[in-house]
mmCIF file of C-alpha atoms in Angstrom:
data_model
loop_
_atom_site.group_PDB
_atom_site.id
_atom_site.type_symbol
_atom_site.label_atom_id
_atom_site.label_comp_id
_atom_site.label_asym_id
_atom_site.label_seq_id
_atom_site.Cartn_x
_atom_site.Cartn_y
_atom_site.Cartn_z
ATOM 1 C CA MET U 1444 3.984 -71.153 15.608
ATOM 2 C CA ALA U 1445 6.797 -73.014 16.156
ATOM 3 C CA GLY U 1446 8.778 -73.431 19.757
ATOM 4 C CA THR U 1447 6.460 -70.929 21.213
ATOM 5 C CA TYR U 1448 6.934 -71.692 25.285
ATOM 6 C CA ASN U 1449 3.751 -72.621 26.797
ATOM 7 C CA GLN U 1450 1.443 -72.165 24.207
ATOM 8 C CA VAL U 1451 -2.251 -72.023 25.266
ATOM 9 C CA VAL U 1452 -4.802 -74.574 22.728
ATOM 10 C CA PRO U 1453 -7.734 -73.769 22.157
ATOM 11 C CA LEU U 1454 -10.630 -76.215 23.599
ATOM 12 C CA THR U 1455 -12.817 -77.725 20.789
ATOM 13 C CA LEU U 1456 -15.854 -79.769 21.115
ATOM 14 C CA GLY U 1457 -15.741 -83.692 20.062
ATOM 15 C CA LYS U 1458 -12.608 -85.953 19.625
ATOM 16 C CA LYS U 1459 -9.266 -83.541 20.002
ATOM 17 C CA LYS U 1460 -7.221 -85.186 17.803
ATOM 18 C CA LYS U 1461 -3.416 -86.027 18.327
ATOM 19 C CA LYS U 1462 -0.924 -84.532 16.472
ATOM 20 C CA PRO U 1463 1.602 -86.116 14.623
ATOM 21 C CA GLN U 1464 5.016 -85.828 16.804
ATOM 22 C CA ALA U 1465 8.446 -85.967 14.905
ATOM 23 C CA ALA U 1466 10.828 -88.301 15.690
ATOM 24 C CA ASN U 1467 13.023 -86.732 17.596
ATOM 25 C CA THR U 1468 10.560 -84.525 19.158
ATOM 26 C CA PRO U 1469 10.867 -85.723 22.696
ATOM 27 C CA VAL U 1470 7.465 -85.687 24.817
ATOM 28 C CA SER U 1471 6.870 -85.069 28.808
ATOM 29 C CA ASN U 1472 4.026 -86.635 30.565
ATOM 30 C CA SER U 1473 4.100 -84.928 33.647
ATOM 31 C CA GLY U 1474 2.791 -81.697 35.600
ATOM 32 C CA SER U 1475 -0.467 -82.592 35.046
ATOM 33 C CA ALA U 1476 -0.641 -82.532 38.459
ATOM 34 C CA GLY U 1477 -1.599 -78.642 39.176
ATOM 35 C CA ASN U 1478 -2.996 -77.361 36.231
ATOM 36 C CA ASN U 1479 -0.114 -76.258 35.054
ATOM 37 C CA VAL U 1480 0.259 -76.597 31.070
ATOM 38 C CA VAL U 1481 2.507 -77.686 29.407
ATOM 39 C CA ASN U 1482 3.707 -76.991 26.078
ATOM 40 C CA PRO U 1483 4.624 -80.499 24.548
ATOM 41 C CA TYR U 1484 7.100 -79.389 21.983
ATOM 42 C CA ILE U 1485 9.330 -78.511 25.317
ATOM 43 C CA SER U 1486 11.369 -81.112 26.166
ATOM 44 C CA THR U 1487 11.982 -79.118 29.600
ATOM 45 C CA SER U 1488 9.076 -80.444 32.240
ATOM 46 C CA PRO U 1489 7.653 -77.689 33.924
ATOM 47 C CA GLN U 1490 8.826 -76.957 38.152
ATOM 48 C CA PRO U 1491 6.685 -78.106 40.392
ATOM 49 C CA TYR U 1492 4.712 -75.095 42.490
ATOM 50 C CA LYS U 1493 7.315 -74.203 46.420
ATOM 51 C CA LYS U 1494 5.192 -72.611 48.757
ATOM 52 C CA MET U 1495 6.681 -69.731 49.777
ATOM 53 C CA LYS U 1496 8.374 -69.942 53.859
ATOM 54 C CA SER U 1497 5.044 -68.006 55.979
ATOM 55 C CA MET U 1498 6.296 -64.345 57.224
ATOM 56 C CA SER U 1499 5.076 -62.074 60.224
ATOM 57 C CA PRO U 1500 2.997 -59.651 59.136
ATOM 58 C CA VAL U 1501 5.479 -57.739 61.119
ATOM 59 C CA SER U 1502 8.424 -58.370 59.295
ATOM 60 C CA THR U 1503 7.460 -57.425 56.004
ATOM 61 C CA MET U 1504 6.457 -53.736 57.330
ATOM 62 C CA TYR U 1505 10.603 -53.222 57.755
ATOM 63 C CA GLN U 1506 14.153 -54.705 57.308
ATOM 64 C CA PRO U 1507 17.064 -52.740 58.186
ATOM 65 C CA ILE U 1508 19.738 -52.727 55.605
ATOM 66 C CA ASN U 1509 23.694 -53.099 55.580
ATOM 67 C CA THR U 1510 24.641 -49.856 54.561
ATOM 68 C CA SER U 1511 28.070 -49.872 55.436
ATOM 69 C CA ASN U 1512 28.410 -52.737 53.524
ATOM 70 C CA LYS U 1513 25.800 -51.792 50.752
ATOM 71 C CA TRP U 1514 27.570 -52.242 47.327
ATOM 72 C CA GLY U 1515 30.521 -55.019 48.738
ATOM 73 C CA LEU U 1516 32.902 -53.142 48.533
ATOM 74 C CA ASP U 1517 35.053 -54.789 50.855
ATOM 75 C CA SER U 1518 35.274 -57.678 48.442
ATOM 76 C CA MET U 1519 37.274 -54.819 45.904
ATOM 77 C CA GLY U 1520 40.897 -55.228 47.404
ATOM 78 C CA GLY U 1521 39.919 -55.144 51.030
ATOM 79 C CA SER U 1522 41.669 -52.964 53.507
ATOM 80 C CA GLU U 1523 43.993 -51.085 49.912
ATOM 81 C CA ALA U 1524 40.376 -50.141 48.752
ATOM 82 C CA ALA U 1525 39.651 -48.205 51.859
ATOM 83 C CA GLU U 1526 42.877 -46.761 51.657
ATOM 84 C CA ARG U 1527 42.857 -45.378 48.429
ATOM 85 C CA ARG U 1528 38.946 -43.903 49.139
ATOM 86 C CA ARG U 1529 40.692 -41.846 52.332
ATOM 87 C CA LYS U 1530 43.401 -41.056 50.091
ATOM 88 C CA ARG U 1531 40.440 -39.320 47.200
ATOM 89 C CA ALA U 1532 38.417 -38.228 50.048
ATOM 90 C CA GLU U 1533 41.340 -35.924 51.108
ATOM 91 C CA ARG U 1534 42.431 -34.553 47.299
ATOM 92 C CA PHE U 1535 38.747 -33.221 47.455
ATOM 93 C CA SER U 1536 37.770 -32.297 50.557
ATOM 94 C CA SER U 1537 41.261 -30.490 50.733
ATOM 95 C CA SER U 1538 42.379 -26.695 49.123
ATOM 96 C CA PRO U 1539 43.817 -27.073 46.014
ATOM 97 C CA ALA U 1540 47.391 -26.088 47.444
ATOM 98 C CA THR U 1541 46.730 -29.151 49.949
ATOM 99 C CA SER U 1542 45.944 -31.516 47.311
ATOM 100 C CA GLN U 1543 48.374 -30.823 44.900
ATOM 101 C CA GLY U 1544 51.117 -30.992 47.756
ATOM 102 C CA ASN U 1545 48.745 -33.780 48.950
ATOM 103 C CA SER U 1546 49.525 -36.120 45.324
ATOM 104 C CA ARG U 1547 52.637 -35.400 45.062
ATOM 105 C CA THR U 1548 54.739 -36.050 48.374
ATOM 106 C CA GLY U 1549 51.753 -37.525 50.588
ATOM 107 C CA SER U 1550 50.237 -36.152 53.869
ATOM 108 C CA ASN U 1551 52.653 -35.198 55.510
ATOM 109 C CA SER U 1552 53.312 -32.117 53.180
ATOM 110 C CA ALA U 1553 49.812 -30.428 53.779
ATOM 111 C CA ALA U 1554 50.903 -28.125 56.331
ATOM 112 C CA ARG U 1555 53.963 -26.535 53.522
ATOM 113 C CA THR U 1556 52.372 -23.640 51.917
ATOM 114 C CA PRO U 1557 53.058 -23.473 48.451
ATOM 115 C CA LYS U 1558 55.012 -20.852 46.398
ATOM 116 C CA ASN U 1559 53.069 -17.830 45.423
ATOM 117 C CA THR U 1560 53.930 -17.795 41.403
ATOM 118 C CA PHE U 1561 50.141 -15.440 40.777
ATOM 119 C CA ASP U 1562 51.171 -12.939 38.121
ATOM 120 C CA PRO U 1563 48.074 -10.475 37.623
ATOM 121 C CA MET U 1564 49.942 -9.154 35.225
ATOM 122 C CA SER U 1565 49.610 -12.524 33.179
ATOM 123 C CA GLU U 1566 46.114 -13.059 34.304
ATOM 124 C CA MET U 1567 44.023 -9.579 32.661
ATOM 125 C CA GLU U 1568 46.231 -11.276 29.912
ATOM 126 C CA ASP U 1569 42.980 -12.131 27.791
ATOM 127 C CA TYR U 1570 43.746 -15.382 25.365
ATOM 128 C CA THR U 1571 40.064 -15.595 23.722
ATOM 129 C CA ASN U 1572 40.721 -12.635 21.433
ATOM 130 C CA LEU U 1573 43.600 -13.574 19.545
ATOM 131 C CA ASN U 1574 42.561 -10.688 17.418
ATOM 132 C CA ALA U 1575 44.090 -8.578 20.331
ATOM 133 C CA ILE U 1576 47.853 -7.799 20.151
ATOM 134 C CA ALA U 1577 47.454 -7.068 24.124
ATOM 135 C CA SER U 1578 44.777 -6.792 27.325
ATOM 136 C CA LYS U 1579 46.492 -5.625 29.265
ATOM 137 C CA SER U 1580 47.978 -2.337 28.306
ATOM 138 C CA GLN U 1581 45.515 -1.205 30.666
ATOM 139 C CA ALA U 1582 47.356 -1.937 34.211
ATOM 140 C CA TYR U 1583 50.359 0.411 33.159
ATOM 141 C CA ASP U 1584 50.838 3.500 34.752
ATOM 142 C CA LYS U 1585 49.885 5.905 31.228
ATOM 143 C CA ASP U 1586 50.372 9.895 32.957
ATOM 144 C CA LYS U 1587 54.443 8.682 33.945
ATOM 145 C CA HIS U 1588 55.886 11.498 32.672
ATOM 146 C CA ILE U 1589 58.666 10.105 30.318
ATOM 147 C CA ILE U 1590 61.425 11.919 27.910
ATOM 148 C CA GLY U 1591 62.214 10.091 24.448
ATOM 149 C CA THR U 1592 66.549 10.338 23.769
ATOM 150 C CA CYS U 1593 66.080 8.069 19.723
ATOM 151 C CA GLN U 1594 67.584 9.911 17.819
ATOM 152 C CA THR U 1595 65.867 7.897 14.589
ATOM 153 C CA ILE U 1596 64.374 10.374 12.055
ATOM 154 C CA GLU U 1597 62.226 7.703 10.454
ATOM 155 C CA LYS U 1598 60.897 5.188 12.721
ATOM 156 C CA SER U 1599 57.500 2.968 12.246
ATOM 157 C CA TYR U 1600 54.674 2.496 13.999
ATOM 158 C CA LEU U 1601 54.101 0.291 16.702
ATOM 159 C CA ARG U 1602 51.103 -0.426 19.028
ATOM 160 C CA LEU U 1603 52.282 -0.665 22.280
ATOM 161 C CA THR U 1604 52.058 -3.808 24.435
ATOM 162 C CA SER U 1605 54.291 -2.386 27.672
ATOM 163 C CA GLU U 1606 55.335 0.378 29.674
ATOM 164 C CA PRO U 1607 57.447 2.885 26.931
ATOM 165 C CA ASN U 1608 61.040 2.537 26.701
ATOM 166 C CA PRO U 1609 62.523 5.805 26.628
ATOM 167 C CA GLU U 1610 65.378 4.506 24.309
ATOM 168 C CA LEU U 1611 62.701 3.810 20.823
ATOM 169 C CA VAL U 1612 61.031 7.379 21.297
ATOM 170 C CA ARG U 1613 62.115 10.500 20.414
ATOM 171 C CA PRO U 1614 62.000 13.924 21.713
ATOM 172 C CA LEU U 1615 60.251 16.636 20.780
ATOM 173 C CA ASN U 1616 63.052 18.398 18.285
ATOM 174 C CA VAL U 1617 63.528 14.895 16.807
ATOM 175 C CA LEU U 1618 59.907 14.499 16.180
ATOM 176 C CA LYS U 1619 59.752 18.421 14.117
ATOM 177 C CA ALA U 1620 62.318 17.458 12.227
ATOM 178 C CA ALA U 1621 60.881 13.879 10.847
ATOM 179 C CA TYR U 1622 57.931 15.819 10.602
ATOM 180 C CA ALA U 1623 59.926 18.166 8.477
ATOM 181 C CA LYS U 1624 61.288 15.900 5.988
ATOM 182 C CA LEU U 1625 58.053 13.986 6.391
ATOM 183 C CA MET U 1626 57.139 17.006 4.632
ATOM 184 C CA GLU U 1627 58.919 18.237 1.783
ATOM 185 C CA ARG U 1628 58.758 14.857 0.765
ATOM 186 C CA HIS U 1629 54.910 14.291 0.151
ATOM 187 C CA LYS U 1630 55.489 17.857 -1.322
ATOM 188 C CA LYS U 1631 58.023 16.498 -4.204
ATOM 189 C CA LYS U 1632 55.251 13.104 -4.101
ATOM 190 C CA GLU U 1633 58.394 10.778 -2.682
ATOM 191 C CA VAL U 1634 56.412 8.537 -1.146
ATOM 192 C CA THR U 1635 52.823 6.840 -0.961
ATOM 193 C CA TYR U 1636 49.850 7.921 1.612
ATOM 194 C CA THR U 1637 50.422 4.646 3.253
ATOM 195 C CA TYR U 1638 53.948 5.312 3.683
ATOM 196 C CA LEU U 1639 52.989 8.996 5.516
ATOM 197 C CA CYS U 1640 49.845 7.443 7.171
ATOM 198 C CA ASP U 1641 52.922 4.834 8.898
ATOM 199 C CA GLN U 1642 55.157 8.058 9.455
ATOM 200 C CA PHE U 1643 52.590 9.664 11.364
ATOM 201 C CA LYS U 1644 51.247 7.632 13.430
ATOM 202 C CA ALA U 1645 54.798 7.418 14.993
ATOM 203 C CA ILE U 1646 54.783 10.952 15.514
ATOM 204 C CA ARG U 1647 51.902 10.821 16.885
ATOM 205 C CA GLN U 1648 52.372 7.672 19.617
ATOM 206 C CA ASP U 1649 55.625 9.751 20.817
ATOM 207 C CA LEU U 1650 54.088 12.736 21.563
ATOM 208 C CA ARG U 1651 51.259 10.879 23.882
ATOM 209 C CA VAL U 1652 53.082 8.942 25.566
ATOM 210 C CA GLN U 1653 55.089 12.006 25.617
ATOM 211 C CA MET U 1654 52.859 13.869 27.134
ATOM 212 C CA ILE U 1655 53.470 16.440 24.672
ATOM 213 C CA GLU U 1656 50.570 19.158 23.580
ATOM 214 C CA THR U 1657 51.547 22.130 22.166
ATOM 215 C CA LYS U 1658 50.707 24.421 18.627
ATOM 216 C CA PHE U 1659 52.991 21.537 16.748
ATOM 217 C CA THR U 1660 51.138 18.545 17.957
ATOM 218 C CA VAL U 1661 47.800 20.538 16.988
ATOM 219 C CA SER U 1662 49.478 20.456 13.876
ATOM 220 C CA VAL U 1663 50.597 17.078 13.562
ATOM 221 C CA TYR U 1664 47.527 15.870 14.148
ATOM 222 C CA GLU U 1665 45.327 18.206 11.608
ATOM 223 C CA THR U 1666 47.792 17.529 8.128
ATOM 224 C CA HIS U 1667 47.480 13.962 9.217
ATOM 225 C CA ALA U 1668 43.677 14.504 8.936
ATOM 226 C CA LYS U 1669 43.216 16.432 5.825
ATOM 227 C CA LEU U 1670 46.036 13.814 4.507
ATOM 228 C CA ALA U 1671 43.252 11.115 5.744
ATOM 229 C CA LEU U 1672 40.854 12.795 3.759
ATOM 230 C CA GLU U 1673 42.003 13.213 0.489
ATOM 231 C CA SER U 1674 43.018 8.899 0.631
ATOM 232 C CA GLY U 1675 39.270 7.960 1.752
ATOM 233 C CA ASP U 1676 40.899 6.901 4.547
ATOM 234 C CA LEU U 1677 37.754 7.749 7.377
ATOM 235 C CA GLY U 1678 39.195 5.393 10.034
ATOM 236 C CA GLU U 1679 42.539 7.910 10.555
ATOM 237 C CA TYR U 1680 40.764 10.635 10.193
ATOM 238 C CA ASN U 1681 37.989 9.835 13.099
ATOM 239 C CA GLN U 1682 41.329 9.082 15.138
ATOM 240 C CA CYS U 1683 42.264 12.422 14.406
ATOM 241 C CA GLN U 1684 39.516 14.213 14.526
ATOM 242 C CA SER U 1685 38.948 12.756 18.095
ATOM 243 C CA ARG U 1686 42.086 14.071 19.398
ATOM 244 C CA LEU U 1687 42.036 17.477 17.688
ATOM 245 C CA LEU U 1688 38.114 17.626 20.081
ATOM 246 C CA ILE U 1689 40.679 17.004 23.139
ATOM 247 C CA LEU U 1690 42.847 19.290 21.956
ATOM 248 C CA TYR U 1691 41.260 22.467 21.087
ATOM 249 C CA GLU U 1692 39.415 22.291 24.501
ATOM 250 C CA LYS U 1693 42.570 24.699 25.343
ATOM 251 C CA PRO U 1694 41.965 28.095 24.456
ATOM 252 C CA ALA U 1695 45.952 28.168 23.863
ATOM 253 C CA LEU U 1696 46.366 25.395 21.327
ATOM 254 C CA LYS U 1697 42.832 26.745 19.177
ATOM 255 C CA SER U 1698 44.709 27.437 15.284
ATOM 256 C CA PRO U 1699 43.310 29.332 12.412
ATOM 257 C CA ASN U 1700 42.109 25.482 11.109
ATOM 258 C CA TYR U 1701 40.157 25.672 13.732
ATOM 259 C CA GLY U 1702 36.163 26.976 11.916
ATOM 260 C CA GLU U 1703 37.297 24.512 9.174
ATOM 261 C CA PHE U 1704 37.679 21.136 11.104
ATOM 262 C CA MET U 1705 34.217 22.763 12.618
ATOM 263 C CA SER U 1706 32.653 22.359 9.413
ATOM 264 C CA PHE U 1707 34.041 18.749 8.567
ATOM 265 C CA LEU U 1708 32.846 17.930 11.909
ATOM 266 C CA ILE U 1709 29.448 18.853 11.366
ATOM 267 C CA LEU U 1710 30.174 17.053 6.964
ATOM 268 C CA TYR U 1711 30.731 14.631 9.500
ATOM 269 C CA TYR U 1712 27.685 14.485 11.440
ATOM 270 C CA MET U 1713 25.681 13.854 9.026
ATOM 271 C CA MET U 1714 27.663 11.054 7.442
ATOM 272 C CA THR U 1715 26.753 9.539 10.198
ATOM 273 C CA GLU U 1716 23.686 10.952 11.214
ATOM 274 C CA ASP U 1717 23.874 12.220 13.983
ATOM 275 C CA ASN U 1718 21.487 14.598 13.876
ATOM 276 C CA ALA U 1719 21.635 15.174 18.026
ATOM 277 C CA ALA U 1720 25.289 16.492 17.979
ATOM 278 C CA ILE U 1721 24.576 18.556 15.266
ATOM 279 C CA MET U 1722 22.553 20.819 16.875
ATOM 280 C CA ALA U 1723 24.808 20.095 20.655
ATOM 281 C CA LEU U 1724 27.768 21.168 18.054
ATOM 282 C CA ARG U 1725 25.183 24.567 16.821
ATOM 283 C CA LEU U 1726 24.713 25.494 20.479
ATOM 284 C CA LYS U 1727 28.081 25.007 21.459
ATOM 285 C CA LEU U 1728 29.512 27.420 19.159
ATOM 286 C CA LEU U 1729 26.758 29.725 19.633
ATOM 287 C CA GLU U 1730 27.284 30.463 23.268
ATOM 288 C CA GLU U 1731 30.796 30.305 23.496
ATOM 289 C CA ASP U 1732 32.849 31.323 19.756
ATOM 290 C CA PRO U 1733 30.000 33.175 17.908
ATOM 291 C CA VAL U 1734 32.855 34.197 15.372
ATOM 292 C CA THR U 1735 33.338 30.526 14.565
ATOM 293 C CA PHE U 1736 30.017 30.287 14.198
ATOM 294 C CA LYS U 1737 29.659 33.044 11.316
ATOM 295 C CA LYS U 1738 32.322 31.741 9.597
ATOM 296 C CA PRO U 1739 31.056 31.156 5.528
ATOM 297 C CA MET U 1740 32.596 27.587 5.640
ATOM 298 C CA VAL U 1741 30.656 26.811 8.892
ATOM 299 C CA GLN U 1742 27.585 28.442 7.396
ATOM 300 C CA LYS U 1743 27.261 26.613 4.439
ATOM 301 C CA SER U 1744 27.257 23.041 6.282
ATOM 302 C CA PHE U 1745 24.699 23.904 8.574
ATOM 303 C CA LYS U 1746 22.190 24.893 5.804
ATOM 304 C CA LEU U 1747 23.171 21.524 3.901
ATOM 305 C CA SER U 1748 22.228 19.760 7.389
ATOM 306 C CA ASN U 1749 18.774 21.891 7.556
ATOM 307 C CA ALA U 1750 18.546 20.443 4.146
ATOM 308 C CA ARG U 1751 18.746 17.562 4.630
ATOM 309 C CA THR U 1752 16.462 17.850 6.847
ATOM 310 C CA LYS U 1753 13.611 18.522 5.301
ATOM 311 C CA ASN U 1754 14.592 16.680 2.178
ATOM 312 C CA ASP U 1755 14.277 19.982 0.506
ATOM 313 C CA TYR U 1756 17.021 17.902 -1.524
ATOM 314 C CA HIS U 1757 17.339 20.893 -4.500
ATOM 315 C CA ARG U 1758 18.253 23.742 -1.799
ATOM 316 C CA PHE U 1759 20.838 20.152 -0.966
ATOM 317 C CA MET U 1760 22.484 19.167 -4.521
ATOM 318 C CA LYS U 1761 23.367 23.071 -4.907
ATOM 319 C CA ILE U 1762 25.257 23.717 -1.984
ATOM 320 C CA CYS U 1763 26.935 20.485 -2.564
ATOM 321 C CA ASN U 1764 27.960 21.864 -5.526
ATOM 322 C CA SER U 1765 29.005 24.771 -4.477
ATOM 323 C CA VAL U 1766 31.458 23.113 -1.690
ATOM 324 C CA ARG U 1767 34.956 23.018 -2.950
ATOM 325 C CA SER U 1768 36.698 22.392 0.144
ATOM 326 C CA LEU U 1769 38.157 18.840 1.536
ATOM 327 C CA GLY U 1770 34.602 18.632 3.230
ATOM 328 C CA LYS U 1771 33.755 17.439 -0.056
ATOM 329 C CA HIS U 1772 35.846 14.069 -0.156
ATOM 330 C CA LEU U 1773 32.986 14.039 3.250
ATOM 331 C CA ILE U 1774 30.001 14.444 0.989
ATOM 332 C CA ASN U 1775 30.822 12.075 -1.379
ATOM 333 C CA VAL U 1776 30.882 9.387 0.652
ATOM 334 C CA PHE U 1777 26.377 9.875 1.676
ATOM 335 C CA LEU U 1778 26.437 11.650 -1.562
ATOM 336 C CA GLU U 1779 24.958 8.734 -3.287
ATOM 337 C CA LYS U 1780 22.446 8.141 -0.463
ATOM 338 C CA GLU U 1781 21.028 11.941 -1.271
ATOM 339 C CA ILE U 1782 20.696 11.258 -4.635
ATOM 340 C CA LEU U 1783 18.764 7.697 -4.388
ATOM 341 C CA LYS U 1784 16.526 9.135 -1.680
ATOM 342 C CA ALA U 1785 15.805 12.647 -3.743
ATOM 343 C CA LEU U 1786 14.856 10.037 -6.532
ATOM 344 C CA ASP U 1787 12.697 8.084 -4.148
ATOM 345 C CA ILE U 1788 10.766 10.932 -3.470
ATOM 346 C CA MET U 1789 10.459 12.162 -7.148
ATOM 347 C CA CYS U 1790 9.299 8.539 -8.690
ATOM 348 C CA ARG U 1791 7.081 8.967 -5.379
ATOM 349 C CA ALA U 1792 5.201 12.626 -7.504
ATOM 350 C CA TYR U 1793 5.589 11.831 -11.159
ATOM 351 C CA ASN U 1794 5.105 8.822 -13.425
ATOM 352 C CA GLN U 1795 7.449 10.871 -15.696
ATOM 353 C CA LEU U 1796 11.099 12.583 -15.142
ATOM 354 C CA SER U 1797 12.454 13.846 -18.137
ATOM 355 C CA LEU U 1798 17.316 12.619 -18.054
ATOM 356 C CA ASP U 1799 17.008 16.816 -18.641
ATOM 357 C CA PHE U 1800 15.706 17.398 -15.532
ATOM 358 C CA LEU U 1801 17.354 15.225 -13.319
ATOM 359 C CA LYS U 1802 20.324 15.790 -14.595
ATOM 360 C CA GLU U 1803 20.262 19.581 -13.297
ATOM 361 C CA GLU U 1804 18.788 18.214 -10.442
ATOM 362 C CA PHE U 1805 22.031 16.022 -9.509
ATOM 363 C CA ASN U 1806 24.451 17.612 -10.950
ATOM 364 C CA PHE U 1807 25.694 15.646 -14.077
ATOM 365 C CA PRO U 1808 27.898 16.993 -16.616
ATOM 366 C CA ASP U 1809 25.085 15.820 -20.002
ATOM 367 C CA THR U 1810 22.278 13.818 -20.123
ATOM 368 C CA ALA U 1811 24.510 10.837 -21.533
ATOM 369 C CA SER U 1812 26.309 10.630 -17.406
ATOM 370 C CA MET U 1813 22.891 10.490 -16.522
ATOM 371 C CA ALA U 1814 21.631 7.563 -18.454
ATOM 372 C CA LEU U 1815 24.896 5.757 -17.791
ATOM 373 C CA TYR U 1816 24.528 6.356 -13.598
ATOM 374 C CA LEU U 1817 20.967 4.740 -13.880
ATOM 375 C CA GLN U 1818 22.614 1.991 -16.276
ATOM 376 C CA LYS U 1819 24.785 1.036 -13.354
ATOM 377 C CA LYS U 1820 22.124 0.840 -11.154
ATOM 378 C CA ASN U 1821 20.009 -1.516 -13.125
ATOM 379 C CA LEU U 1822 17.513 1.506 -14.568
ATOM 380 C CA GLY U 1823 17.941 1.353 -17.714
ATOM 381 C CA SER U 1824 14.936 -0.745 -18.678
ATOM 382 C CA TYR U 1825 13.026 1.680 -17.511
ATOM 383 C CA ILE U 1826 15.095 4.825 -19.661
ATOM 384 C CA VAL U 1827 11.934 5.389 -23.105
ATOM 385 C CA THR U 1828 12.915 7.864 -26.169
ATOM 386 C CA LYS U 1829 11.132 8.856 -28.083
ATOM 387 C CA ASP U 1830 11.301 10.368 -31.157
ATOM 388 C CA GLU U 1831 14.276 8.533 -31.364
ATOM 389 C CA GLY U 1832 16.912 9.744 -34.741
ATOM 390 C CA SER U 1833 15.014 13.426 -34.992
ATOM 391 C CA GLU U 1834 15.587 16.806 -33.273
ATOM 392 C CA LYS U 1835 12.798 16.137 -31.147
ATOM 393 C CA GLU U 1836 13.760 13.409 -29.046
ATOM 394 C CA PHE U 1837 12.999 12.908 -25.626
ATOM 395 C CA LYS U 1838 14.620 10.635 -22.786
ATOM 396 C CA TYR U 1839 12.325 10.168 -20.016
ATOM 397 C CA LEU U 1840 12.786 7.701 -16.925
ATOM 398 C CA ASP U 1841 8.988 5.630 -16.678
ATOM 399 C CA SER U 1842 9.200 6.728 -12.337
ATOM 400 C CA ARG U 1843 6.329 4.358 -12.090
ATOM 401 C CA ALA U 1844 7.285 1.225 -13.570
ATOM 402 C CA CYS U 1845 10.660 1.132 -11.137
ATOM 403 C CA ARG U 1846 8.822 3.194 -7.863
ATOM 404 C CA GLN U 1847 10.220 -0.032 -6.028
ATOM 405 C CA ALA U 1848 12.751 -0.903 -7.561
ATOM 406 C CA VAL U 1849 14.408 2.824 -6.407
ATOM 407 C CA ALA U 1850 12.653 2.503 -3.685
ATOM 408 C CA ASN U 1851 14.628 -0.754 -3.258
ATOM 409 C CA LEU U 1852 17.634 0.931 -3.688
ATOM 410 C CA TYR U 1853 17.782 3.495 -1.289
ATOM 411 C CA GLN U 1854 17.060 1.182 1.272
ATOM 412 C CA GLY U 1855 19.707 -0.783 0.371
ATOM 413 C CA SER U 1856 21.799 2.585 0.793
ATOM 414 C CA ARG U 1857 21.302 3.519 4.544
ATOM 415 C CA LYS U 1858 24.041 1.596 5.599
ATOM 416 C CA ILE U 1859 27.185 3.579 5.643
ATOM 417 C CA ASP U 1860 30.464 0.921 6.673
ATOM 418 C CA ILE U 1861 32.922 3.565 8.138
ATOM 419 C CA LYS U 1862 36.166 1.966 9.434
ATOM 420 C CA GLY U 1863 37.452 2.951 12.488
ATOM 421 C CA GLN U 1864 34.107 3.975 14.816
ATOM 422 C CA LYS U 1865 34.523 1.306 17.616
#
């Protein structure tokens, strides 16, 4: 506690003992007046109490404040500081164009009108999304009719970021020659799908910018859609399908493949689980085109949709096994999900499931392939073998033990990521 300022020493009865003082510690004897307690360890004497000057009650209620120099601005440079404050106030109070002129040429140039360099096309460009090639293409007139003059047969696809240049667009006769050459090379298997897709997209683009809507246009989109299905490119297939639905609205452009693509459309809606669109398409075909509705391919697709809606997995698998068209590629996208869904229903109903029974239901060629499929799904540990090595060997799935595992597999397969949907 040594060195504490004005420390209060408690009073004790009896004679007060004197504390030993250090040789170099001065002691002040003054300060008893005014009942002030003095710390003997502090060399400085306390100041005597000063009597304050009496003030009238009115003067203490209100004291005017001089706001002209409240912050002492006159001491910051006099007239120079005032001039800086005045210029700063002008910059903030004036318009942006005027403030730019004042900052460059002074107050005399405030009356000048700055040159308008506003570019509305550049203003529409969105630089926040660096993945977008151009966001201002919608400002150009897409209905402007042009006729291409390019004579190049093979041309790679390049996304348009400005108005199409006729010198880079091929006319209809050149596009027909390019299509014929492309199909010839495809039949000879000289090119890959990546090359085919690039060339077809370039042909489609040239048709689109010239607003050519003929049977040749429908043929190009149908061919590209089939090639995309064969290669599993659902994104390009969806783009071709969307354009075909617009072209098919014109009676003169309905091709003989219209029924086939309607069956593809039903399977596509099944893949995206859009049951409302399937019902709308059924009603439209019944009212507007009953001939197409009665076609076998269309009927088979509708029956497949009904079986899935009713959870009739037995009928669903039988119809899937009978599909021979390119629609099989669309079915394969969601077939595994339907297998897991059917297996989940079976596991909830039975305690044991024979692998021979599962093989027949899910159209597997043999029991070994069925067991291999279950092992890939981490269900191999639930396969039980009885009388192994004998003629009565019997394999079954312990469905009671694997119910939760199968349910988790089905829930995890319900999402299908399809490129090109946005």
